[in-house]
Amino acid sequence: MAQVSIQDSEIDIVIGAVQSDLTSFMEEWRPIFSRYHLIIVKDPDLKEELKVAGGFNVNVYTKSDIDRVVGSSSSTVLFSGYSCCYFGYLMSRKKYIISVDDDCSLAKDNKGDMIDIVSQHVSNLTTPATPFFFNTLYDPYRKGADFVRGYPFSLRNGVACALSCGLWLNLADYDAPTQALKPGHRNYRYVDAVLTVPARTMMPVSGVNIGFDRELVGPALLPALRLAAEGKFRWETVEDIWCGMCVKVVCDHMGIGVKSGLPYVWREERGDAVESLKKEWEGVKLMEEVVPFFQSLRLSKAAVSAEQCVVEMAAAVKERLGPVDPVFARAADAMVNWIKLWKVAGSQTAVA
Amino acid sequence: MAAATPLLKDELDIVIPTIRNLDFLEMWRPFFEQYHLIIVQDGDPSKTIKVPEGFDYELYNRNDINKILGPKASCISFKDSACRCFGYMVSKKKYIFTIDDDCFVAKDPSGKEINALAQHIQNLLSPSTPAFFNTLYDPFRDGADFVRGYPFSLREGVPTAVSHGLWLNIPDYDAPTQLVKPLERNSRYVDAVLTIPKGTLFPMCGMNLGFNRDLIGPAMYFGLMGDGQPIGRYDDMWAGWCVKVICDHLGLGVKTGLPYIWHSKASNPFVNLKKEYKGIFWQEEIIPFFQAATLPKECTTVQQCYIELSKQVKEKLGKVDDYFVKLSDAMVTWIEAWDELNPGKDSAKLANGSAK
């Protein structure tokens, strides 16, 4: 399949800095990232000075920037911890955003070559997705693959891909109970596939390694579900899982696609699953409510844009999940506030 | 490390349709020799099919099929590998593995020969997860698990009814794609098994397929193809669409991915085009039909689901072509024949006794 050629200038790399010293992270990624514009957002709760490597085209945002744009009362709640990356999504004016956690490094593919996650995410986002019928040879647009016998021709054009979910070697994105139960468990399996997650199928999107089309779904990548004891390890958060399901509902509604699979990053060891589990497993319990809710959520025909979809979703969250747990009522409010913020600070016409 | 895969040698039949010879079994010997084979001989029944020494098998040709089924034999295709489903019907085992006679042993990236049968067994004996997508694929595989965000209440999974394997070398393309890309070979080994989500249809290829006959057997009818029929090369597709709708209804899982076999023979694309021609147009109607098909909750067995589906086929697809009216009748004949040959076996008994 002929691929659309994307300019480097259409891409932003957004890094949420949960750790203060990013120099070795940036050096590690320099071969891949240096040609792109970077947005680094410092976790507003981080007290230490942020250290970044030189020689990059980078904009750094800190607490004072967040306060300025958002108003200081909301900022620490909305953008603290891993959610600081959403501020970067808000500030970006590019079409494509690639975002990776600051404890990830370059992985090697099964041939031993360094994986360029940017070009893989961009390739996923610029080739069609096929959510309406499953192709058993996975992504038919990859070189050496195609649609298999029995795949209806009318569905072979595919639809736009709005979200690309990458994976992780070494420390996979398991929850705390799973990792605590199997402390030595590491992911060494390189699965050489990209596939479209079918329409109406929900999935857990990990914010550790993603790419998305900001023009199509930007407003739907939002910080909303904040746990009471949310912490600075992924085991202590579910904001990305919530956000991913919002995006999937939006994509299903708008008839666009979500892909999962390549590229891989190498995820470093950090934290202690047992400690995280002791401290926080509210997230695990909440999933029992969250998943059925999103699986049954349907939006009205009036919701045409991602923003309108989010507003409708927020109302449904407030009505149906609000009574279940106050954390959901807060999430609904956060979603509404996010859209207001997006209109003011995130849309193309707003001043960055 | 997981325990060694059980052999299931007394619980599994290998069904092979053939018109040529079974020389290919020689290379599968280390993996197949302990199992009982059911050979379904298509084409000229006067021809003798030579089975390599040492294999335990039963062989059925057209005369046998006619004798055993009598007038119901009309539902079994002739001059098409769709006839293999007779083997499913006549088997007395819990599991079936079916493979084409041009499918050889493949090698994994380390160079090791792949025991496709053992992988199918692993797939069938571990649960599926159709309710929610796991981004790390089959969580029951060694070295994998459920990812963060996967609800614990869904981690038990559901019983696996079907294991759909893939093919290296000659990929399973349709005729138009084969004509446009005659040289394309599948050399990408994707080290994954995954559950096809509930509500999603897929093209099921019968070349390298395993299934739990107790759970889904009666739905594995491969339709009316070949001689005297307006269509060919849609047998497995048809079965796959029916199977998926029924699995979704009954809460059973379908897996796809590993194992790979090496597909050695590329069939003639011009011959294929003639066979598939009508199918290419019809699938545009067939797919929306299956995507929208719902089964009433009173249908709690596979046979009941299948009969209900046959009615819907007649009513809705009958308008597309008279072929579907015939097919719908054949679907009923198939179930009657199945129940006759498998008396008292109530397929798809569910743990909670009810369908969704």
PDB file of C-alpha atoms in Angstrom, chain B residues 30 40 79 92 99 117 142 186 220 224 228 257 262 302 328 350:
ATOM      1  CA  PRO B  30       6.257 -37.564  14.746  1.00  0.00           C
ATOM      2  CA  VAL B  40     -12.501 -38.149   3.615  1.00  0.00           C
ATOM      3  CA  LYS B  79     -15.589 -32.323  -5.659  1.00  0.00           C
ATOM      4  CA  LYS B  92     -16.724 -40.008  18.026  1.00  0.00           C
ATOM      5  CA  ILE B  99      -5.536 -30.020   7.936  1.00  0.00           C
ATOM      6  CA  LEU B 117      -1.381 -30.144  16.744  1.00  0.00           C
ATOM      7  CA  ASP B 142       3.398 -19.031  29.040  1.00  0.00           C
ATOM      8  CA  ASN B 186       3.908 -14.889   4.041  1.00  0.00           C
ATOM      9  CA  MET B 220     -19.109 -26.790  11.577  1.00  0.00           C
ATOM     10  CA  LEU B 224     -22.833 -26.750  -0.409  1.00  0.00           C
ATOM     11  CA  GLY B 228     -23.400 -28.816  -9.116  1.00  0.00           C
ATOM     12  CA  GLY B 257      -2.884 -17.087  15.496  1.00  0.00           C
ATOM     13  CA  TRP B 262       3.759 -24.348   5.823  1.00  0.00           C
ATOM     14  CA  VAL B 302     -25.694 -25.559  19.051  1.00  0.00           C
ATOM     15  CA  SER B 328     -30.669 -23.358   4.301  1.00  0.00           C
ATOM     16  CA  LEU B 350     -23.446 -24.393  29.359  1.00  0.00           C
TER      17      LEU B 350
END
